Coordinates of C-alpha atoms and ligand atoms in Angstrom, one line a residue:
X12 CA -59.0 408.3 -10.3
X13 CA -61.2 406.0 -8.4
X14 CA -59.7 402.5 -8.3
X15 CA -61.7 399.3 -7.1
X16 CA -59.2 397.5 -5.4
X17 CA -61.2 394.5 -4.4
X18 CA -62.3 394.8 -8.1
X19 CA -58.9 394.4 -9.2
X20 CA -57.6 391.9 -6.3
X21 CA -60.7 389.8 -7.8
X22 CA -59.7 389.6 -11.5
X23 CA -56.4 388.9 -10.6
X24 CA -57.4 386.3 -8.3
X25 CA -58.9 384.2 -10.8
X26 CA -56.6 385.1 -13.8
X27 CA -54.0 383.4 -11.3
X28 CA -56.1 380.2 -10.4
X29 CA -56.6 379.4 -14.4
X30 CA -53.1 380.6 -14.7
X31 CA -52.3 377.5 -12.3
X32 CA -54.8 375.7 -14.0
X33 CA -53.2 375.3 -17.0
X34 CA -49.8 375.1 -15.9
X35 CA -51.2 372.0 -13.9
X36 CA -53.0 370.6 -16.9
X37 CA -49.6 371.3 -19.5
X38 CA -47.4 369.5 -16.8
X39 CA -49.7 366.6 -16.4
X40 CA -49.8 366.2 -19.9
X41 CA -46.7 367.5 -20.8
X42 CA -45.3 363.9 -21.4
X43 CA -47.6 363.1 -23.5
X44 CA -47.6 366.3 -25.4
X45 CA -43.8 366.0 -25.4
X46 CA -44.4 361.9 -27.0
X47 CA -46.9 363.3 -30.0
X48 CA -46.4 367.0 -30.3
X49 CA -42.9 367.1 -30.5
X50 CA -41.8 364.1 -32.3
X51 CA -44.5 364.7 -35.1
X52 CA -43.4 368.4 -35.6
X53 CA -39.1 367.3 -35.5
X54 CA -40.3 364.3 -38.1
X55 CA -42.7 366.5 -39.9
X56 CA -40.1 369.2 -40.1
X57 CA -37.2 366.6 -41.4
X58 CA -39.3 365.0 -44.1
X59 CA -40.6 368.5 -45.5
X60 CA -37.2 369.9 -45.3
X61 CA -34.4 367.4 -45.5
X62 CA -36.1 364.3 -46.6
X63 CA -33.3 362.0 -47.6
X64 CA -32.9 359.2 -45.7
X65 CA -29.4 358.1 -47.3
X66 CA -28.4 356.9 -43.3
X67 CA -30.7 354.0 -44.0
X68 CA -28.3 352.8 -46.3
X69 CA -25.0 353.5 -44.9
X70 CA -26.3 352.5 -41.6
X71 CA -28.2 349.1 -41.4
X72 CA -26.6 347.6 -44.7
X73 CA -25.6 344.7 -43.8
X74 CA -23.4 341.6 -45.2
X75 CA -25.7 338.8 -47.5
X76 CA -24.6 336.3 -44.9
X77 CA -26.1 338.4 -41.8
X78 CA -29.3 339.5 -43.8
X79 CA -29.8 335.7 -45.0
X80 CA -30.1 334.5 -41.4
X81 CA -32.9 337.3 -40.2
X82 CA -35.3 335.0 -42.9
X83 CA -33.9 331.6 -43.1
X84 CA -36.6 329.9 -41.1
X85 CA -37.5 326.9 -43.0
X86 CA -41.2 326.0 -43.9
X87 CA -42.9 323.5 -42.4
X88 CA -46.2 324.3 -44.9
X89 CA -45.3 324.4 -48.7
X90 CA -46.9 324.6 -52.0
X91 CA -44.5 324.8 -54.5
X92 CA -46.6 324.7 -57.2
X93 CA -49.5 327.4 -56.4
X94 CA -48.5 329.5 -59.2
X95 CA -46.9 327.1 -61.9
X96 CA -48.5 327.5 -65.4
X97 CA -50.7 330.0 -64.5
X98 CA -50.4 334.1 -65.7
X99 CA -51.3 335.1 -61.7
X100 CA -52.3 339.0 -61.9
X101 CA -52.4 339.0 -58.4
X102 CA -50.3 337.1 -55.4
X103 CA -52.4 337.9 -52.6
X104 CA -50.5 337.5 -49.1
X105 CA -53.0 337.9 -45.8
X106 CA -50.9 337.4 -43.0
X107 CA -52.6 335.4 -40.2
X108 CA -52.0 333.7 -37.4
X109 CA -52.2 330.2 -36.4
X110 CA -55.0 330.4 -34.2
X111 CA -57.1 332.8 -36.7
X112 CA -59.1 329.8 -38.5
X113 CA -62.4 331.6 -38.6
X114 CA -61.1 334.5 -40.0
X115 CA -59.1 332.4 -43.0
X116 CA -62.9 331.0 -43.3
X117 CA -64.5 334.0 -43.6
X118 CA -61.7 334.8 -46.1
X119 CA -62.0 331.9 -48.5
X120 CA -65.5 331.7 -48.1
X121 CA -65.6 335.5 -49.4
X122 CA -63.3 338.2 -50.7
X123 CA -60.3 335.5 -51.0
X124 CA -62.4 332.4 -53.1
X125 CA -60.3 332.4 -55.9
X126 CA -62.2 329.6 -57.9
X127 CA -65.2 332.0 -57.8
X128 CA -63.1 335.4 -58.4
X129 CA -61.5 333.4 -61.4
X130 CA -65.5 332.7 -62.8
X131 CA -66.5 336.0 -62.2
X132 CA -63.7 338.0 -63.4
X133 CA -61.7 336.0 -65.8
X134 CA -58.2 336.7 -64.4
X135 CA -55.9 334.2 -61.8
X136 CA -55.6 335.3 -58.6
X137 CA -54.1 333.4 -56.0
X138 CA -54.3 333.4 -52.3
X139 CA -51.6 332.2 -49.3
X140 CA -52.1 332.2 -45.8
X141 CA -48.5 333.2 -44.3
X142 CA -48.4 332.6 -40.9
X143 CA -45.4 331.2 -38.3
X144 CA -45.8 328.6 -35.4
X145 CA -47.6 328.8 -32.5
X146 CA -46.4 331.1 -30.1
X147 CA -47.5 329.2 -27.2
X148 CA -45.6 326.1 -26.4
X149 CA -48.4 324.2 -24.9
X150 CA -50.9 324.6 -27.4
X151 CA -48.5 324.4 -30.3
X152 CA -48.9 320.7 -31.2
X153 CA -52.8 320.5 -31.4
X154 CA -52.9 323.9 -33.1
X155 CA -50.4 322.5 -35.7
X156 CA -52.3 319.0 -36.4
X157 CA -55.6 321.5 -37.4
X158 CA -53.5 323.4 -39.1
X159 CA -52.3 320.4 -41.1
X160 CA -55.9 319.3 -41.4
X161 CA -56.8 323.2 -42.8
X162 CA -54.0 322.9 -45.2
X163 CA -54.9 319.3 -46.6
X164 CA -58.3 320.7 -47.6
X165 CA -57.5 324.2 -49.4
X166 CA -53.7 323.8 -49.6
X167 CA -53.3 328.1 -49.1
X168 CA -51.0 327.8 -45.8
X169 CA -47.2 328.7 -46.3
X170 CA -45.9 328.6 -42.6
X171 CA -42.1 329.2 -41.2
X172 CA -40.3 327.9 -38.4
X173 CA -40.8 331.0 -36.3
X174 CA -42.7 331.6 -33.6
X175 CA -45.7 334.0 -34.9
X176 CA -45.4 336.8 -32.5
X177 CA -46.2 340.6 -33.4
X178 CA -42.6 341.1 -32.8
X179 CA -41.7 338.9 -35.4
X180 CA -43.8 340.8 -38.2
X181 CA -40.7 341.5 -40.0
X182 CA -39.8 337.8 -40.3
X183 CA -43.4 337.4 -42.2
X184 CA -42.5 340.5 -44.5
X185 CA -39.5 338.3 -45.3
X186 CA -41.0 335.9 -45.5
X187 CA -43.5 337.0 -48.0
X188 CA -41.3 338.5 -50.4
X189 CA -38.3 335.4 -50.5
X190 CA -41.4 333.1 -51.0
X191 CA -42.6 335.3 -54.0
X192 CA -39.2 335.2 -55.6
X193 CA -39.0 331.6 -55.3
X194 CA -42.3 330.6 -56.0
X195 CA -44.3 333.2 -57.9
X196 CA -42.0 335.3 -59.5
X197 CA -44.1 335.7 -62.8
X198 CA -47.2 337.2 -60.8
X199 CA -47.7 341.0 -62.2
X200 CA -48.5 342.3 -58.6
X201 CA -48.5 340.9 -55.2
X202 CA -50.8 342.2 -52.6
X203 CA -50.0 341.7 -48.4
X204 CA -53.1 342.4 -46.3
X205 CA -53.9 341.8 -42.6
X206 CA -56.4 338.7 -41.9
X207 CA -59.1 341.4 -40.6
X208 CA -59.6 343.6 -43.3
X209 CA -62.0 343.6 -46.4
X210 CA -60.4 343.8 -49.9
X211 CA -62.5 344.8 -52.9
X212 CA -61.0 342.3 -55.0
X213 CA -63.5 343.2 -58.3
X214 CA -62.5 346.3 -57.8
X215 CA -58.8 345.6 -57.6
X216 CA -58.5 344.0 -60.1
X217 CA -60.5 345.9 -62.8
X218 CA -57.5 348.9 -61.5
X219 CA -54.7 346.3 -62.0
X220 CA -56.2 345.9 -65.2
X221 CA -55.9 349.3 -66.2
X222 CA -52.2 349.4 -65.4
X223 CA -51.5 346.1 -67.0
X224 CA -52.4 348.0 -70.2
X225 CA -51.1 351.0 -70.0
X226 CA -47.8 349.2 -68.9
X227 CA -47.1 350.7 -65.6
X228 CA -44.3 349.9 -63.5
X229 CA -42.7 351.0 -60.0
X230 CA -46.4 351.1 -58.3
X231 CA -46.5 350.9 -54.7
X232 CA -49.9 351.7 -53.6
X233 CA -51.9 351.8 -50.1
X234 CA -52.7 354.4 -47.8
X235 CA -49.4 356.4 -47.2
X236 CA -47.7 357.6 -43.7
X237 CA -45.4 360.4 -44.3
X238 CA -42.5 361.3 -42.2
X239 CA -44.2 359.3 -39.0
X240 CA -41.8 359.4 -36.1
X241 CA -41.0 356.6 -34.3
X242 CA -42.3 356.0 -30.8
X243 CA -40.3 356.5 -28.0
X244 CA -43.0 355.5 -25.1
X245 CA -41.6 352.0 -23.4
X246 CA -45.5 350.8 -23.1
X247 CA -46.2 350.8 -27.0
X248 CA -46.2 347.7 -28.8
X249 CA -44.4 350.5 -31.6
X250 CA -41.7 351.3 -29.6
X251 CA -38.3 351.3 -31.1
X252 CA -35.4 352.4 -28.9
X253 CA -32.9 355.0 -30.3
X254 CA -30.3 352.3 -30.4
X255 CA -32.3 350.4 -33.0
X256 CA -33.2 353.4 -34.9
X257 CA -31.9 357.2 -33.9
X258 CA -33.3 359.6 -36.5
X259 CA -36.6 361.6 -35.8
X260 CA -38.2 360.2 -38.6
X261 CA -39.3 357.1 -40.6
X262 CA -39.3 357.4 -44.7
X263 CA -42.5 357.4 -46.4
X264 CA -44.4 353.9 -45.9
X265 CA -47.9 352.1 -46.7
X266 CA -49.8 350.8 -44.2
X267 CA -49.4 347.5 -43.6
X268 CA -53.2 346.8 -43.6
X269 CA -53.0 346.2 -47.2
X270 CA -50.8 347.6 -49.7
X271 CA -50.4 346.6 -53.9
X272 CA -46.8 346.5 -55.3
X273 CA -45.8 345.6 -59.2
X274 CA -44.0 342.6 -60.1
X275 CA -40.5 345.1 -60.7
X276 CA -41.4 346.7 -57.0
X277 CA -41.6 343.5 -55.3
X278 CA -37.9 342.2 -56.7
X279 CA -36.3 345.6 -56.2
X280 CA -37.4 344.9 -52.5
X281 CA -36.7 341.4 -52.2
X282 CA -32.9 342.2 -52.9
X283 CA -33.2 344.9 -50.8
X284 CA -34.3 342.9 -47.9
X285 CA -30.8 340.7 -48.4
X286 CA -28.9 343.5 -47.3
X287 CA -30.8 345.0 -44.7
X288 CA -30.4 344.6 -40.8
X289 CA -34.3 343.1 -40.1
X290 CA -33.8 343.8 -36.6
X291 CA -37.1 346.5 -36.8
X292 CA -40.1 344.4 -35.9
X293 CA -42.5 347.2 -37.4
X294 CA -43.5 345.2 -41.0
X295 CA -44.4 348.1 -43.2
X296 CA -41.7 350.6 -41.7
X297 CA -39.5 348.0 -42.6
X298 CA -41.1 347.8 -46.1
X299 CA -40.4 351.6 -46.3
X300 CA -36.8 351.1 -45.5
X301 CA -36.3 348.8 -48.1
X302 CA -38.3 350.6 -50.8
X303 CA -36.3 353.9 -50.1
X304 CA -32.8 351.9 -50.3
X305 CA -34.1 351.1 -54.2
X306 CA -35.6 354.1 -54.8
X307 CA -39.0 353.5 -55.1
X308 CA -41.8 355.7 -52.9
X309 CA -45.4 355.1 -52.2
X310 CA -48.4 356.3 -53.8
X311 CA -51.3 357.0 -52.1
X312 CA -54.6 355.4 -53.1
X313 CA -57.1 357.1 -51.6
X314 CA -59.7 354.0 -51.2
X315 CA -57.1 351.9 -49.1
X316 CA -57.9 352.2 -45.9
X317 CA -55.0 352.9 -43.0
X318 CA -57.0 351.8 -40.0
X319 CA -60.6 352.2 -39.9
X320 CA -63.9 351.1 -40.9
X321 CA -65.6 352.5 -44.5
X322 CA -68.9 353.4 -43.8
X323 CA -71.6 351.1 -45.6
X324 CA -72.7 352.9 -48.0
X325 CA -73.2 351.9 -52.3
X326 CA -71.3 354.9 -53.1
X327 CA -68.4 353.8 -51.4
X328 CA -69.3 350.0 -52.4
X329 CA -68.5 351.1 -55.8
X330 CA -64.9 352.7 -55.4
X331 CA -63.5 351.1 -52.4
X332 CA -60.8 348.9 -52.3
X333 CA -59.7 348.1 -48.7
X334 CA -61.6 348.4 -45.8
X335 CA -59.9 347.3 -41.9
X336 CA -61.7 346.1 -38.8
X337 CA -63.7 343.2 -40.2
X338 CA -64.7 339.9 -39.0
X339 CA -68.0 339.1 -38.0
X340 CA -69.2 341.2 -41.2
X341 CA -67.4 339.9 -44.3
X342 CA -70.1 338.2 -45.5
X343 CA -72.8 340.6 -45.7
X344 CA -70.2 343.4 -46.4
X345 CA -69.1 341.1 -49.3
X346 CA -72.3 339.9 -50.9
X347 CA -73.8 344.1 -50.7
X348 CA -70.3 345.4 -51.9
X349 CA -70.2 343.0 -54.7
X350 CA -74.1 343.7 -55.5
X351 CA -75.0 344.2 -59.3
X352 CA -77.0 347.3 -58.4
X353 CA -73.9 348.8 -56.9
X354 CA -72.9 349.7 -60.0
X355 CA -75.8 351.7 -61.1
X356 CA -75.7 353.8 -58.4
X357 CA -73.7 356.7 -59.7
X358 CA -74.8 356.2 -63.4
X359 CA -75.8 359.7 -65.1
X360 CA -75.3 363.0 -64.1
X361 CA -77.6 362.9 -61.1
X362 CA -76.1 359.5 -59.9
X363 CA -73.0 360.9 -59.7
X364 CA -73.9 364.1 -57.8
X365 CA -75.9 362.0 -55.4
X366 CA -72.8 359.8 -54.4
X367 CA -70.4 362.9 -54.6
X368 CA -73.4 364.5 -52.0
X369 CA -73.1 360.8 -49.8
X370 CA -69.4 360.9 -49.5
X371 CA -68.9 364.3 -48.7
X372 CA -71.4 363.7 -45.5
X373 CA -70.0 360.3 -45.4
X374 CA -65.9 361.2 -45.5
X375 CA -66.0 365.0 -45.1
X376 CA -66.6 365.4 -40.7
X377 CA -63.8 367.2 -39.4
X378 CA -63.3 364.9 -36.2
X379 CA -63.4 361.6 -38.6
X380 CA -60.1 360.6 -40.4
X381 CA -60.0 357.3 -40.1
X382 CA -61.0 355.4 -43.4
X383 CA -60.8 357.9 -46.6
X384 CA -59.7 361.3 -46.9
X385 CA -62.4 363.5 -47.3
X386 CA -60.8 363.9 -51.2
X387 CA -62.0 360.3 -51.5
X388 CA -65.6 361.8 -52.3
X389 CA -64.6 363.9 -55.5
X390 CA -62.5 361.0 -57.1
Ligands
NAG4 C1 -65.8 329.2 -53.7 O1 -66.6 329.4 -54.8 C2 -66.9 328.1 -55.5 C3 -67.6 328.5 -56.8 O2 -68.4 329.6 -56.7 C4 -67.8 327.3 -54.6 O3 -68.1 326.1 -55.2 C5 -67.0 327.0 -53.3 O4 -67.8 326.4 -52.4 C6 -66.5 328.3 -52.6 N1 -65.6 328.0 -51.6 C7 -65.8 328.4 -50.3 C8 -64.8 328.0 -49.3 O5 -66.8 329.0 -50.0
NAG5 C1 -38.3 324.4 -35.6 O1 -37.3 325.0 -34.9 C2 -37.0 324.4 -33.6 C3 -36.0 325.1 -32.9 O2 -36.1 326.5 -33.1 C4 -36.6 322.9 -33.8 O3 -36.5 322.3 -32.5 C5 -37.7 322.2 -34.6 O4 -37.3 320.9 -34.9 C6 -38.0 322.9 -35.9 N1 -39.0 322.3 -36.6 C7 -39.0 322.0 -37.9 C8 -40.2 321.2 -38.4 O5 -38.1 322.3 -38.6
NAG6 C1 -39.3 335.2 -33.2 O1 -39.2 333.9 -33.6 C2 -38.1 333.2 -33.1 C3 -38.0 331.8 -33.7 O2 -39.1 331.1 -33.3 C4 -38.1 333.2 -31.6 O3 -36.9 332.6 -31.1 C5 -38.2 334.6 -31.0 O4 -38.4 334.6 -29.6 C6 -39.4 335.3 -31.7 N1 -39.3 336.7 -31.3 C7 -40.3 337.4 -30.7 C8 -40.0 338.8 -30.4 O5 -41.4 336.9 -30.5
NAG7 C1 -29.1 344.9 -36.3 O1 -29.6 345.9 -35.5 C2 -29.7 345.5 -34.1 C3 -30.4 346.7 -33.4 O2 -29.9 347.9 -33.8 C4 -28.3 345.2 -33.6 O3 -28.4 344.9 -32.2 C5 -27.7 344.1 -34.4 O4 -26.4 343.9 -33.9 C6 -27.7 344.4 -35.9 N1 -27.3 343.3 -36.6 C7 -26.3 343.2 -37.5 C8 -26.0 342.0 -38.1 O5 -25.6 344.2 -37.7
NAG8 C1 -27.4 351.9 -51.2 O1 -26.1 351.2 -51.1 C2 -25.9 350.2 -52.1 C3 -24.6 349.6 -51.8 O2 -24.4 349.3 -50.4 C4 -26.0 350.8 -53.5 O3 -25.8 349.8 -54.4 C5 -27.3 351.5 -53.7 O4 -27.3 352.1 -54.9 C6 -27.5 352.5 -52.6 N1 -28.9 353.0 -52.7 C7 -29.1 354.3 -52.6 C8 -30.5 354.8 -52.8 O5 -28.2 355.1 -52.3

């Protein structure tokens, strides 16, 4: 038989150079595959398989006396009285920082006006700033006279004595949930939300409404991680080291862009949170540890959003309920979202195939995952 050798010596050739090539390329990025492949697949695999995360309480229970001194900053801003006498359907925490003024403006000014939200929707709901001190020593005393001024005009700021650092997100968590027992206890459900995200609050609340009435406890709602690993790579602001926390997995968690719990919810975790080692700066895996030592899991809602934008659209104007990444925006996002005419949008049969149509194009693109699933658009 008649062989071409050079034929041959060529194939070979280059089957040995992309051969290289992608040994090259999987070494270079083996680290990184190594980081995200294989810690999503071991988590993945635990939470599909195993799922119980029973060392969460034998291993970081700790004794009241240690657990009390992870949260027992005291305030320098109080308002004991935001909540007397009033039936609050919603305590709604936005975590801020000291320095964030515009944003608690665009806030109030918006989404977060409860003197207009009680006009327009007949219900109480009541908004607190949570926030620590400045983080930076030199700046801390003329950031903390404004904030003094801030707080003498709306009276919204609850503030700790801890320094207000993302490591010390855990401390607001804490923070948030002692000062709801103290304060607000009677509230049916208490919201926490970033300081740069959009919340639907008409729309919130005509959903709370539905559960008030049909009684519904044990709710924990936002937009759900499951069985997220924790991140081993020393340069992420995520990073936990094995010593703080050695399995491959984190239970089942909210985002901590915004998330709804029920009055019942919220107590179950604040006595889970005095027995708890708060040593895990990550707020809402954190949150997840707690819910799971009480029994109580998340449930997706698929119009919170984990970390992106929703599109602006009236279709989505008319179901969303959080939306993240906003701050030079609120106000027109507020005044279309919150449009009479948003509501009409869907009305009849051909209203609501046209919207079904809009979020499928809108939700449905297979490289875009960030706001709502793509199930969003049949809901
Ligand atoms: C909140 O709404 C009320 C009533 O609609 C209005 O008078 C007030 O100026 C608003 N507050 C802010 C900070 O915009
Ligand atoms: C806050 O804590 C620091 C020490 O951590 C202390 O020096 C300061 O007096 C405290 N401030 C208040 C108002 O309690
Ligand atoms: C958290 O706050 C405390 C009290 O102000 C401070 O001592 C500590 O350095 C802060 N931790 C981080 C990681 O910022
Ligand atoms: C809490 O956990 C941290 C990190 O794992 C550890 O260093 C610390 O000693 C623990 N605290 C208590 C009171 O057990
Ligand atoms: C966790 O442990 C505490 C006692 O330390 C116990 O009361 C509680 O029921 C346990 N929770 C679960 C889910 O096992």
């Amino acid at each position: 038989m008649f062989i071409n050798f050079r034929r041959v010596r060529k194939c070979q050739f280059v089957q040995l150079i992309s051969m290289c090539c992608v040994l090259s390329v999987l070494m270079v990025c083996w680290e990184e595959l190594d980081h995200h492949v294989v810690s999503h697949v071991k988590s993945y695999s635990y939470r599909y398989l195993v799922n119980s995360y029973d060392f969460i309480n034998r291993s970081l229970s700790v004794s009241r006396r240690e657990a009390d001194s992870f949260g027992r900053f005291p305030y320098i801003i109080d308002h004991e009285n935001t909540c007397v006498g009033s039936d609050v359907l919603l305590l709604l925490f936005v975590k801020s920082s000291p320095k964030n003024f515009k944003r608690r403006h665009s806030i109030r000014s918006t989404w977060g006006n409860y003197t207009s939200l009680r006009q327009k929707l007949g219900v109480t709901v009541k908004v607190v700033f949570v926030m620590g001190i400045p983080a930076d020593g030199h700046e801390r005393s003329t950031l903390q006279q404004k904030l003094l001024a801030e707080d003498e005009i709306y009276g919204d700021l609850v503030q700790q004595n801890f320094s207000d650092t993302f490591h010390n997100l855990t401390l607001k968590l804490l923070m948030q949930f002692r000062w709801a027992h103290a304060r607000c206890a009677h509230a049916r459900f208490l919201m926490s939300a970033d300081d740069d995200i959009f919340v639907h609050v008409p729309n919130l609340v005509r959903y709370l409404q539905v559960l008030v009435q049909q009684g519904v406890k044990d709710v924990w709602m936002g937009h759900v991680h499951k069985g997220a690993p924790p991140v081993r790579r020393k340069s992420s602001k995520y990073y936990v080291p094995v010593q703080m926390y050695q399995w491959s997995s984190y239970p089942d968690y909210t985002s901590g862009a915004g998330y709804v719990v029920s009055r019942d919810v919220a107590d179950k975790i604040y006595h889970a949170t005095l027995s708890l080692n708060a040593s895990l700066h990550i707020d809402d895996v954190f949150m997840g540890m707690c819910a799971n030592m009480v029994g109580v899991s998340p449930q997706e809602h698929v119009y919170f959003a984990g970390e992106g934008k929703a599109p602006y659209h009236p279709c989505i104007y008319e179901k969303m309920i959080t939306s993240h990444g906003h701050e030079e925006d609120i106000g027109y996002l507020w005044r279309e979202a919150t449009a009479p005419e948003v509501n009409d949008v869907s009305s009849g049969l051909l209203g609501k195939l046209y919207c079904t149509a809009v979020k499928m194009l809108l939700l449905c693109k297979p490289y875009f995952s960030n706001t709502y699933p793509c199930r969003a658009a049949f809901s």
